[in-house]
Amino acid sequence: MTVRVRFAPSPTGMFHVGGARSALQNWIYAKQQGGVFVLRIEDTDAARNKPEWTEGILSALDWIGISRGSYEGPYFQSENAGEHRAAATRLYESGRAYYCDCTREDVQARTGSQYQGYDGYHRDRGLGPGPGHALRFRTPDEGTTVVVDLIRGEPTFENKLIEDFVIARGDGSPVFLLANVVDDMTMGITHVIRAEEHLPNTPKQQLLWDALGVKPPIWAHVPVVVNEKRQKLSKRRDKVALEAYRDEGYLAGAMRNYLMLLGWAPSGDREIVPWSVIEDEFRLEEVNPSPAFFDEKKLRAFNGEYIRALPVAEFVDACQPWLTGTGTIAPPPWQPDEFDADAFAAVAPLAQTRIAVLSEIVPNVDFLFLATPLIDEAAWTKTMKDGSGELLDDAVAAFEVLESWDAESLKSTLEAVGAERGLKLGKTQAPVRVAVTGRTVGLPLFESLEVLGRDRTLTRMRAARLRLP
Ligand code: GLU
């Protein structure tokens, strides 16, 4: 039997990192089993779906390594509406489902208590189809539904505790629970690997499989992803969109490596490993069922490691979208014709060891391309203390006559200027850095000055001097 898995996102918002994690797990599982990965866009909730969200899912999957053309689909759930309805009719005709026109208030009035589920009132009243008549599944009164779950063992549900749930609304439209089952069935899905949030749906869905006469799939409910407060990651509160991480300059390799560590780890205490190792060693059965902490700090650190591991030329390429402003990435503060690729190439190795996400390249190198640096006023005030003006005067005088404009000479010259005033190099550097780059932190100063060149360096130091008493 060929293993067939599917990833079935709903296009109702930005693509969630938890979704990306499930997609990757499905992807690897299919690959390991020599199976097929199917992409199905669950777009039946017309009010909440937007085509751009679908496009966002496809491009985010592509970015993370699940590339268009290498999977089956995308299929669109809305295209299968006929089959969903046919299944609802079949369940009705076989007596496994019945019509009901009760409102919640009706049930409450009958049971005289808080609504705790449907009371089965219409089970045997023979109500036929009609406007406002919902179709309910007749759940078994006895026995248990045992779900075979690769991660969670065999969660067992008492059938008598499962209410007669709605499978088609009063307007005849089948609900998610049924549409999802019918699609999985039609698409020959053998393993459903999805988020833990769906576990409560699973016994109901398995009953539907049984009632429709098809052997249910094997399930695997992967852990919920939580923030540092152990709250489920939410798009209102947390940064959850894969696209946001991509645009900030996370590398796809770092991201997918990190996502696979949510609830699982490769052998030998390693965390940063080549994708091929993950594809080899990942075992769905080994995924820890408890909530998985999405640690953004750790992801950042990971990304820094991935950035440092790039050959410099690849790093230079990877920075391009932030240097030019591509797609959804904001343009940098300099004009395109101010950019100097050689100057960038000269400082790229210095930047590569210092940034954790690619977007940080911009504030590190903008001083090289802007006609005048962007001065961080708080940094200016903090750094330009009494004596900074004179210090800059001396430094300008020394730099003007410097024979060779190279990092080494710049450093020893400035060191000597500071020593005359009894200042250590750090204190001497600070006003020069703020004058030239506008910031207190950044790339190594002397290499930066070497690349910036004598004229521009001196112009900026003189301009800063004029602002000082
Ligand atoms: N469309 C559902 C969701 O986005 C997924 C359902 C499933 O994987 O079975 O949560």
Short mmCIF file of C-alpha atoms and ligand atoms in Angstrom, two decimals, residues 6-10 40 42 77 176 180 184 192-195 198 205, ligand 1:
data_model
loop_
_atom_site.label_atom_id
_atom_site.label_comp_id
_atom_site.label_asym_id
_atom_site.label_seq_id
_atom_site.Cartn_x
_atom_site.Cartn_y
_atom_site.Cartn_z
CA ARG A 6 -1.76 15.34 3.04
CA PHE A 7 -1.29 18.83 4.32
CA ALA A 8 -4.64 20.57 4.44
CA PRO A 9 -4.35 24.23 5.42
CA SER A 10 -7.24 26.66 5.46
CA ARG A 40 -5.24 20.32 -0.21
CA GLU A 42 -9.46 23.72 2.63
CA GLN A 77 -11.82 21.50 -1.09
CA PHE A 176 -15.76 20.87 7.96
CA ASN A 180 -12.40 16.85 5.58
CA ASP A 184 -9.24 12.30 2.75
CA VAL A 192 -3.38 11.96 8.74
CA ILE A 193 -0.57 13.94 10.37
CA ARG A 194 -1.97 17.14 11.78
CA ALA A 195 -2.01 19.45 14.76
CA HIS A 198 -7.84 18.46 15.87
CA GLN A 205 -14.29 11.70 12.06
N1 GLU B 1 -7.93 22.73 7.48
C1 GLU B 1 -7.58 22.35 8.80
C2 GLU B 1 -6.77 23.44 9.45
O1 GLU B 1 -6.23 24.29 8.81
C3 GLU B 1 -6.74 21.10 8.83
C4 GLU B 1 -7.53 19.89 9.00
C5 GLU B 1 -6.71 18.64 9.02
O2 GLU B 1 -5.48 18.68 8.89
O3 GLU B 1 -7.34 17.60 9.11
O4 GLU B 1 -6.63 23.45 10.62
#
